[in-house]
Amino acid sequence: EVQLVESGGGLVQPGGSRRLSCAASGFTFSSYWMSWVRQAPGKGLEWVANIKHDGSEQNYVDSVKGRFTISRDNAKNSLYLQMNSLRAEDTAVYYCARDSRGYLWGQGTRVTVSS
Amino acid sequence: QSVLTQPPSVSGAPGQRVTISCTGSSSNIGADYDVHWYQQLPGTAPKLLIYDNSNRPSGVPDRFSGSKSGTSASLAITGLQAEDEADYYCQSYDSSLSGKVFGGGTKLTVL
């Protein structure tokens, strides 16, 4: 069974940093593109970033470019999102998702940016 | 303002058929990029409902179907059930943005 388990969410001050992790199991992690998708409170889904199966290519939505970094460790079946210079508008549930003919989703981890 | 446009809400009585539209442009759906649909029940993560325009993952009832034409796509739900009440999102890829894009979501109410 495909399983994606996010962790690392919490309360962070504006301007602060946070690192999200996603542990994957039930599939060959190193064969898939992976993404982070977020959902602000009461809002819709927003794609944040994705990374190629071997880590050689990353793409970001404009609003996080230069602040967020997506990475992966295929030996550990893990996906990461390093978030720096956080803003109130980054407050959201962050989902890890396997990208293959649509997304398969984790349960999400909540990040709240507030003083 | 989402790149893909969905109606904010639709409704229907149990047993009826409803459709949810997803309108894009020449840089996404019209460029022949695939459209995927997700169902998000209250308080839960989204779930893949339709992939590659019209395909159902294992376990998704055949009451759900998808189609695509030109710069638009549609999700149809027949034989509406109370458990179908949820938010529905379409998703594709946009070449001008070089990234994945979602519709704004449609809230389905079963009357």
Short mmCIF file of N, CA and C in Angstrom, two decimals, chain A residues 35 37 39 43-47 50 59 95 99 101-107, chain B residues 36 38 40 44-48 51-52 89 91 98-104:
data_model
loop_
_atom_site.label_atom_id
_atom_site.label_comp_id
_atom_site.label_asym_id
_atom_site.label_seq_id
_atom_site.Cartn_x
_atom_site.Cartn_y
_atom_site.Cartn_z
N SER A 35 5.94 15.89 -5.30
CA SER A 35 5.52 17.29 -5.18
C SER A 35 5.13 17.65 -3.76
N VAL A 37 2.19 20.21 -2.20
CA VAL A 37 1.00 20.99 -2.52
C VAL A 37 0.46 21.53 -1.20
N GLN A 39 -2.56 23.96 1.09
CA GLN A 39 -3.93 24.43 1.13
C GLN A 39 -4.08 25.37 2.33
N LYS A 43 -9.24 27.62 1.83
CA LYS A 43 -8.92 27.91 0.43
C LYS A 43 -8.71 26.63 -0.36
N GLY A 44 -8.39 26.83 -1.65
CA GLY A 44 -8.17 25.70 -2.53
C GLY A 44 -6.74 25.18 -2.49
N LEU A 45 -6.47 24.26 -3.39
CA LEU A 45 -5.15 23.63 -3.46
C LEU A 45 -4.20 24.46 -4.31
N GLU A 46 -2.94 24.50 -3.89
CA GLU A 46 -1.92 25.24 -4.63
C GLU A 46 -0.67 24.38 -4.73
N TRP A 47 -0.24 24.09 -5.94
CA TRP A 47 1.02 23.39 -6.15
C TRP A 47 2.17 24.30 -5.72
N ASN A 50 7.98 20.74 -7.20
CA ASN A 50 8.17 19.33 -7.48
C ASN A 50 9.63 19.05 -7.79
N ASN A 59 11.19 22.41 -9.60
CA ASN A 59 10.38 23.51 -10.08
C ASN A 59 9.57 24.08 -8.92
N TYR A 95 0.87 19.20 1.84
CA TYR A 95 0.74 17.80 1.46
C TYR A 95 1.92 17.37 0.61
N ASP A 99 3.69 12.04 -7.82
CA ASP A 99 3.23 12.59 -9.09
C ASP A 99 3.35 11.54 -10.19
N ARG A 101 0.47 10.33 -13.17
CA ARG A 101 -0.92 10.26 -13.64
C ARG A 101 -1.86 10.70 -12.54
N GLY A 102 -1.65 11.93 -12.10
CA GLY A 102 -2.40 12.45 -10.98
C GLY A 102 -1.61 12.25 -9.70
N TYR A 103 -2.08 12.88 -8.65
CA TYR A 103 -1.37 12.83 -7.37
C TYR A 103 -1.98 11.79 -6.44
N LEU A 104 -1.09 11.09 -5.72
CA LEU A 104 -1.48 10.31 -4.55
C LEU A 104 -0.94 11.07 -3.35
N TRP A 105 -1.76 11.29 -2.35
CA TRP A 105 -1.51 12.28 -1.30
C TRP A 105 -1.20 11.67 0.05
N GLY A 106 -0.39 12.38 0.83
CA GLY A 106 -0.25 12.11 2.24
C GLY A 106 -1.40 12.77 2.99
N GLN A 107 -1.32 12.70 4.33
CA GLN A 107 -2.41 13.26 5.14
C GLN A 107 -2.21 14.74 5.46
N HIS B 36 -6.64 15.97 -14.29
CA HIS B 36 -6.93 15.02 -13.22
C HIS B 36 -7.95 15.66 -12.28
N TYR B 38 -9.85 15.49 -8.30
CA TYR B 38 -9.70 15.05 -6.92
C TYR B 38 -10.97 15.34 -6.15
N GLN B 40 -12.22 15.94 -2.20
CA GLN B 40 -11.75 16.21 -0.85
C GLN B 40 -12.95 16.25 0.09
N THR B 44 -10.33 16.08 5.35
CA THR B 44 -9.42 15.01 4.92
C THR B 44 -8.55 15.48 3.76
N ALA B 45 -7.55 14.66 3.44
CA ALA B 45 -6.68 14.96 2.30
C ALA B 45 -7.43 14.68 1.00
N PRO B 46 -7.03 15.35 -0.08
CA PRO B 46 -7.65 15.04 -1.37
C PRO B 46 -7.39 13.60 -1.78
N LYS B 47 -8.28 13.10 -2.64
CA LYS B 47 -8.17 11.73 -3.14
C LYS B 47 -8.31 11.77 -4.66
N LEU B 48 -7.45 11.04 -5.35
CA LEU B 48 -7.51 10.99 -6.81
C LEU B 48 -8.79 10.29 -7.26
N TYR B 51 -7.95 10.21 -13.42
CA TYR B 51 -6.64 10.59 -13.92
C TYR B 51 -6.61 10.52 -15.45
N ASP B 52 -5.71 11.30 -16.01
CA ASP B 52 -5.55 11.34 -17.47
C ASP B 52 -6.90 11.53 -18.17
N TYR B 89 -11.73 19.18 -7.20
CA TYR B 89 -10.71 20.02 -7.84
C TYR B 89 -10.23 19.37 -9.13
N GLN B 91 -7.06 19.54 -12.06
CA GLN B 91 -5.63 19.86 -12.05
C GLN B 91 -5.02 19.51 -13.39
N SER B 98 5.11 26.94 -16.32
CA SER B 98 6.05 25.83 -16.07
C SER B 98 5.76 25.15 -14.74
N GLY B 99 4.50 24.88 -14.49
CA GLY B 99 4.15 24.22 -13.24
C GLY B 99 2.75 23.66 -13.27
N LYS B 100 2.45 22.89 -12.24
CA LYS B 100 1.12 22.31 -12.12
C LYS B 100 0.13 23.38 -11.65
N VAL B 101 -1.10 23.25 -12.10
CA VAL B 101 -2.13 24.22 -11.73
C VAL B 101 -3.40 23.49 -11.32
N PHE B 102 -4.13 24.12 -10.40
CA PHE B 102 -5.38 23.58 -9.92
C PHE B 102 -6.52 24.54 -10.24
N GLY B 103 -7.73 23.98 -10.33
CA GLY B 103 -8.91 24.82 -10.33
C GLY B 103 -9.18 25.30 -8.92
N GLY B 104 -10.06 26.28 -8.80
CA GLY B 104 -10.35 26.85 -7.50
C GLY B 104 -11.20 25.95 -6.59
#
